[in-house]
Coordinates of C-alpha atoms and ligand atoms in Angstrom, one line a residue:
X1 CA -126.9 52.4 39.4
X2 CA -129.8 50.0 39.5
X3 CA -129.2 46.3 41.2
X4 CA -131.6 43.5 40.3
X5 CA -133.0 41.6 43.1
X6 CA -132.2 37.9 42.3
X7 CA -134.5 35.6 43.0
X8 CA -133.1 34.0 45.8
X9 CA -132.6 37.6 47.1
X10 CA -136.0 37.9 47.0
X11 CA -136.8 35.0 49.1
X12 CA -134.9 35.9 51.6
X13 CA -135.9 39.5 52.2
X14 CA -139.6 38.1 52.2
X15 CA -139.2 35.2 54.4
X16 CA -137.7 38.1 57.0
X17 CA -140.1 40.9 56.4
X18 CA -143.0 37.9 57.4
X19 CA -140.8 36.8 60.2
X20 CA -141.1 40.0 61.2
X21 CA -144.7 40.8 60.9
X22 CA -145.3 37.7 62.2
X23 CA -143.7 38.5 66.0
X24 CA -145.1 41.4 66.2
X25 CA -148.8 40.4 66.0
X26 CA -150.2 36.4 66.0
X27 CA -152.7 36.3 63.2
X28 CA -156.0 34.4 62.9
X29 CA -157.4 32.1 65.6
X30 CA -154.8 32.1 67.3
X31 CA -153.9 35.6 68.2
X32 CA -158.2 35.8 69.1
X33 CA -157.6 33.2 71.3
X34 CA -154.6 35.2 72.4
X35 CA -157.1 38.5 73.0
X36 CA -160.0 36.3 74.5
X37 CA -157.6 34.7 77.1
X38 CA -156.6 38.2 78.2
X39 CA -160.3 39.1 78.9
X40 CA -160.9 36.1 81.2
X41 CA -158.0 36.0 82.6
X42 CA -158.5 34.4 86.4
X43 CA -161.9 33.3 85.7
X44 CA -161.1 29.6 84.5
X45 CA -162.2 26.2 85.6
X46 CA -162.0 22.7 84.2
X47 CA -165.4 20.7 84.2
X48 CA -165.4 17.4 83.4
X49 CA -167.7 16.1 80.4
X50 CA -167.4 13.3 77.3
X51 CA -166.6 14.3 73.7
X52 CA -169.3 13.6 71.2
X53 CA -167.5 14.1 68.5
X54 CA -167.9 10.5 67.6
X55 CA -168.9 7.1 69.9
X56 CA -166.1 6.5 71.7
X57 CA -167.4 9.0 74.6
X58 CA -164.0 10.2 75.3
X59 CA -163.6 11.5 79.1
X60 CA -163.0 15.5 78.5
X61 CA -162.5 18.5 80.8
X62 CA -164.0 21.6 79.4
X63 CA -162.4 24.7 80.0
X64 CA -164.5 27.2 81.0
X65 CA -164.3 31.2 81.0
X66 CA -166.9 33.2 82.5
X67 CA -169.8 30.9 81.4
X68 CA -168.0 29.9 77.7
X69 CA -166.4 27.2 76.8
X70 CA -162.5 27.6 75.5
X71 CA -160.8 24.4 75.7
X72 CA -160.8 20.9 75.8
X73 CA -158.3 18.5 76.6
X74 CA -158.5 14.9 78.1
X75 CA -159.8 14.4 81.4
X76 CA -156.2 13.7 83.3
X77 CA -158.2 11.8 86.4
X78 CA -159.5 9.3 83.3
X79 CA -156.4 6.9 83.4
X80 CA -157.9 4.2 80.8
X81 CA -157.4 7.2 78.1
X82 CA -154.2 8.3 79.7
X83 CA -155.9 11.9 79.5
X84 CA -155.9 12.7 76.1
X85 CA -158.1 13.3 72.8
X86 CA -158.1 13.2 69.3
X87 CA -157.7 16.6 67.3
X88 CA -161.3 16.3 66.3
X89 CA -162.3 15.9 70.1
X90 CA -160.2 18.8 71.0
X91 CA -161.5 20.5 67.7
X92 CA -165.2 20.5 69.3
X93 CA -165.9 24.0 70.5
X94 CA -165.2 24.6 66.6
X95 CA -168.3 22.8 65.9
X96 CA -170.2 24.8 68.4
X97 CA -169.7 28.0 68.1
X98 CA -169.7 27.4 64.3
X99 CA -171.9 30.5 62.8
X100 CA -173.0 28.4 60.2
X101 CA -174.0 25.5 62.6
X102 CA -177.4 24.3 62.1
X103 CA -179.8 25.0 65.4
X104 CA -183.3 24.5 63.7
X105 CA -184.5 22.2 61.4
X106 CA -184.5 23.9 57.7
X107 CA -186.9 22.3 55.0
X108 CA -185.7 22.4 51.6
X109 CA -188.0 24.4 49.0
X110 CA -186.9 24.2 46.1
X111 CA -185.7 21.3 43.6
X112 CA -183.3 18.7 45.1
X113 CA -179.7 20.3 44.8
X114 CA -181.1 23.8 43.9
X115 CA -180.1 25.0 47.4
X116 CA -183.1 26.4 48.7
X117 CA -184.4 26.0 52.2
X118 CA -186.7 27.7 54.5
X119 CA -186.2 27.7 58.6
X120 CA -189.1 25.5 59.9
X121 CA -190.3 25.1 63.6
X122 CA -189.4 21.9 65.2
X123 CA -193.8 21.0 65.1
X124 CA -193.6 21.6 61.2
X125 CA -190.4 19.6 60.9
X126 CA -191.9 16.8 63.2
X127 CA -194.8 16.6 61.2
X128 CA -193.3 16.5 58.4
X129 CA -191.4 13.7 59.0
X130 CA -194.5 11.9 60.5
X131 CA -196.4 11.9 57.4
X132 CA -193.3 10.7 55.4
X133 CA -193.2 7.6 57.7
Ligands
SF4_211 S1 -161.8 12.6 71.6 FE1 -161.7 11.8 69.5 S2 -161.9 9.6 69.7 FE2 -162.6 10.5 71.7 S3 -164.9 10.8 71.4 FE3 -163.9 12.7 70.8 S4 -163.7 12.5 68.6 FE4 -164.0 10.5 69.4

């Protein structure tokens, strides 16, 4: 005898089956974060910095893992912020360890909006600019 699966069936044996998978194993950045905590376990302090995320110079604490940078929250000892930051602020090791972040200036090459760009030393861009000026 066959049954058909209504459709309500349905949702509940998926919602379940990813309950399930989802205990068993965090996915995405956080289960890495999960993995890299585990590998630096012990080796953690809290230096104090300012977000630059924008200008209002938020007072941070960075915390840092065997020389990298992990987390940041508000600097608790700052009590004219009451210790806290923004999601972008706290969002900011994001922007760092971006692999698509920009760390040297790129010159475009071809037609505006064509997408073409060469990596140029920082003299080349300087120069560059100089002569635009
Ligand atoms: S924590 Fe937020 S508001 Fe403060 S500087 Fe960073 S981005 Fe700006």
């Amino acid at each position: 005898m066959t049954q058909m699966l209504s459709r309500r069936g349905f949702l509940k044996l998926s919602s379940t089956a990813a309950a399930v998978a989802g205990f068993s194993s965090i996915p995405g950045t956080l289960g890495a974060m999960d993995e890299i905590k585990k590998q630096y376990k012990g080796n953690t302090k809290f230096t104090p910095s300012i977000c630059e995320m924008c200008t209002s110079s938020c007072t941070i604490e960075a915390r840092v893992e065997d020389g990298k940078g992990m987390f940041i929250r508000g600097n608790p000892k700052d009590k004219s912020r009451g210790g806290k930051v923004c999601a972008r602020g706290s969002a900011g090791f994001n922007q760092l360890y971006d692999p698509q972040r920009l760390v040297k200036p790129i010159m475009r090459v071809g037609e505006r909006g064509e997408g073409k760009w060469k990596e140029v030393s920082w003299d080349e861009a300087y120069t560059f600019i100089a002569k635009k000026t």
